[in-house]
Amino acid sequence: MNFLIGYVKSQEKKNALGLYKFNIPNTQSIYLHDTSYPVLFNKHERALSSGCVRVLESKSLALALLQYSGRSESQFNMFSRSKKTRTIRLNKSKKVPVEIIYQSAWINDDGEVNYRFDIYEYDREQQNKVSLISAYNNN
């Protein structure tokens, strides 16, 4: 996918998008963005907006994408110091695969099962389908 990186400068101290917005081609208008409120990453329920995904290390992602596209860290620093909002289109020949995975249950690094409310009700749809687990257990 081709990325557009928007470096957001705002007169406001707390811009809801933070400093970086990552546009990715898709039909649902989903984009990735930074946040001015990193404490939101500590919340149990994090579905606080629609159509976007907060990125914890957005500055690192922006730098990695720009470097992958052939730009230098000094160019990144120059963009970062700028006082104006800018959009940077990545090199079209450098495709970046993006997969967004929706999970309402997972196992964390400590082996604990985590559950979250299924806001899109995808789990209900899956109940009517044969799961991989049941397919493997039918020996």
Short mmCIF file of C-alpha atoms in Angstrom, two decimals:
data_model
loop_
_atom_site.label_atom_id
_atom_site.label_comp_id
_atom_site.label_asym_id
_atom_site.label_seq_id
_atom_site.Cartn_x
_atom_site.Cartn_y
_atom_site.Cartn_z
CA MET A 1 0.00 0.00 0.00
CA ASN A 2 1.10 3.54 -0.52
CA PHE A 3 1.19 5.67 2.59
CA LEU A 4 0.62 9.37 2.95
CA ILE A 5 2.16 10.72 6.12
CA GLY A 6 0.59 13.88 7.41
CA TYR A 7 2.68 15.79 9.89
CA VAL A 8 0.06 17.75 11.81
CA LYS A 9 1.01 21.08 13.34
CA SER A 10 -1.70 22.79 15.30
CA GLN A 11 -2.01 26.00 17.25
CA GLU A 12 -3.80 23.98 19.91
CA LYS A 13 -1.71 22.28 22.57
CA LYS A 14 -3.73 19.08 22.39
CA ASN A 15 -4.58 18.11 18.81
CA ALA A 16 -6.71 14.92 18.95
CA LEU A 17 -4.67 13.35 16.11
CA GLY A 18 -1.35 14.09 17.78
CA LEU A 19 1.49 15.01 15.44
CA TYR A 20 1.23 12.26 12.83
CA LYS A 21 -1.57 10.94 10.65
CA PHE A 22 -0.99 7.99 8.32
CA ASN A 23 -3.42 7.71 5.40
CA ILE A 24 -3.67 4.29 3.81
CA PRO A 25 -5.72 3.44 0.73
CA ASN A 26 -8.95 1.69 1.77
CA THR A 27 -12.66 1.93 1.13
CA GLN A 28 -13.65 2.41 4.79
CA SER A 29 -11.73 5.68 5.39
CA ILE A 30 -9.58 4.05 8.07
CA TYR A 31 -6.34 5.79 8.96
CA LEU A 32 -3.66 5.53 11.62
CA HIS A 33 -2.71 8.42 13.87
CA ASP A 34 -0.75 9.59 16.85
CA THR A 35 -2.48 10.92 19.96
CA SER A 36 -1.94 13.83 22.30
CA TYR A 37 -3.33 11.62 25.05
CA PRO A 38 -1.01 8.59 25.37
CA VAL A 39 -2.78 7.66 28.62
CA LEU A 40 -5.57 6.31 26.37
CA PHE A 41 -3.33 3.31 25.61
CA ASN A 42 -3.72 2.25 29.26
CA LYS A 43 -7.54 2.12 29.11
CA HIS A 44 -9.24 -1.26 29.14
CA GLU A 45 -11.88 -0.15 26.61
CA ARG A 46 -10.16 1.81 23.84
CA ALA A 47 -12.85 2.09 21.15
CA LEU A 48 -13.15 5.82 21.68
CA SER A 49 -13.50 6.89 18.05
CA SER A 50 -14.47 5.39 14.73
CA GLY A 51 -12.56 4.90 11.52
CA CYS A 52 -9.13 5.41 12.97
CA VAL A 53 -6.43 3.50 14.81
CA ARG A 54 -4.13 5.11 17.38
CA VAL A 55 -0.44 4.25 16.99
CA LEU A 56 1.63 4.09 20.19
CA GLU A 57 5.03 4.78 18.61
CA SER A 58 3.86 7.03 15.78
CA LYS A 59 7.09 9.03 15.53
CA SER A 60 9.07 5.80 15.12
CA LEU A 61 6.60 4.59 12.49
CA ALA A 62 6.85 7.88 10.59
CA LEU A 63 10.65 7.74 10.64
CA ALA A 64 10.72 4.08 9.56
CA LEU A 65 8.31 4.72 6.67
CA LEU A 66 10.25 7.74 5.46
CA GLN A 67 13.55 5.88 5.63
CA TYR A 68 12.01 2.89 3.83
CA SER A 69 10.88 5.30 1.14
CA GLY A 70 14.43 6.57 0.65
CA ARG A 71 14.45 9.69 2.81
CA SER A 72 17.07 10.34 5.46
CA GLU A 73 16.74 10.87 9.19
CA SER A 74 17.93 14.45 8.69
CA GLN A 75 15.04 15.03 6.25
CA PHE A 76 12.67 13.59 8.85
CA ASN A 77 14.10 15.94 11.49
CA MET A 78 13.68 18.87 9.10
CA PHE A 79 10.01 17.94 8.56
CA SER A 80 9.56 17.58 12.32
CA ARG A 81 10.96 21.05 13.06
CA SER A 82 8.72 22.72 10.50
CA LYS A 83 5.94 24.93 11.85
CA LYS A 84 3.49 24.04 9.11
CA THR A 85 1.27 21.07 8.40
CA ARG A 86 2.56 18.96 5.54
CA THR A 87 1.67 15.79 3.72
CA ILE A 88 4.46 13.53 2.52
CA ARG A 89 3.72 10.93 -0.14
CA LEU A 90 5.95 7.90 0.09
CA ASN A 91 7.79 6.52 -2.90
CA LYS A 92 5.18 4.68 -5.02
CA SER A 93 7.61 1.88 -5.83
CA LYS A 94 7.94 1.01 -2.12
CA LYS A 95 4.79 -0.88 -1.14
CA VAL A 96 4.05 -1.36 2.56
CA PRO A 97 1.66 -4.18 3.41
CA VAL A 98 -0.88 -3.14 6.04
CA GLU A 99 -3.05 -5.64 7.88
CA ILE A 100 -5.57 -4.46 10.44
CA ILE A 101 -6.62 -7.28 12.74
CA TYR A 102 -9.74 -7.00 14.86
CA GLN A 103 -9.57 -9.07 18.05
CA SER A 104 -11.97 -9.30 20.94
CA ALA A 105 -9.86 -11.95 22.71
CA TRP A 106 -6.13 -12.71 22.86
CA ILE A 107 -3.41 -14.03 25.14
CA ASN A 108 -0.92 -11.45 26.41
CA ASP A 109 2.82 -11.94 27.01
CA ASP A 110 2.12 -13.19 30.56
CA GLY A 111 -0.14 -15.97 29.23
CA GLU A 112 -3.32 -14.28 30.47
CA VAL A 113 -6.44 -14.33 28.33
CA ASN A 114 -7.79 -10.85 27.59
CA TYR A 115 -11.33 -10.11 26.43
CA ARG A 116 -12.79 -6.90 25.07
CA PHE A 117 -16.33 -5.96 24.14
CA ASP A 118 -17.04 -6.90 20.52
CA ILE A 119 -18.22 -3.48 19.33
CA TYR A 120 -18.72 -4.64 15.74
CA GLU A 121 -20.43 -7.92 16.71
CA TYR A 122 -18.08 -9.95 14.52
CA ASP A 123 -17.95 -12.74 17.11
CA ARG A 124 -21.67 -13.35 16.65
CA GLU A 125 -21.15 -13.72 12.89
CA GLN A 126 -18.34 -16.22 13.51
CA GLN A 127 -20.55 -18.45 15.66
CA ASN A 128 -22.37 -19.52 12.50
CA LYS A 129 -19.15 -20.53 10.76
CA VAL A 130 -16.93 -23.55 11.34
CA SER A 131 -13.89 -22.41 13.29
CA LEU A 132 -10.32 -23.55 12.75
CA ILE A 133 -10.25 -24.95 16.28
CA SER A 134 -13.20 -27.25 15.67
CA ALA A 135 -11.69 -28.31 12.33
CA TYR A 136 -8.47 -29.39 14.09
CA ASN A 137 -10.36 -31.21 16.86
CA ASN A 138 -12.32 -33.43 14.45
CA ASN A 139 -9.76 -36.25 14.32
#
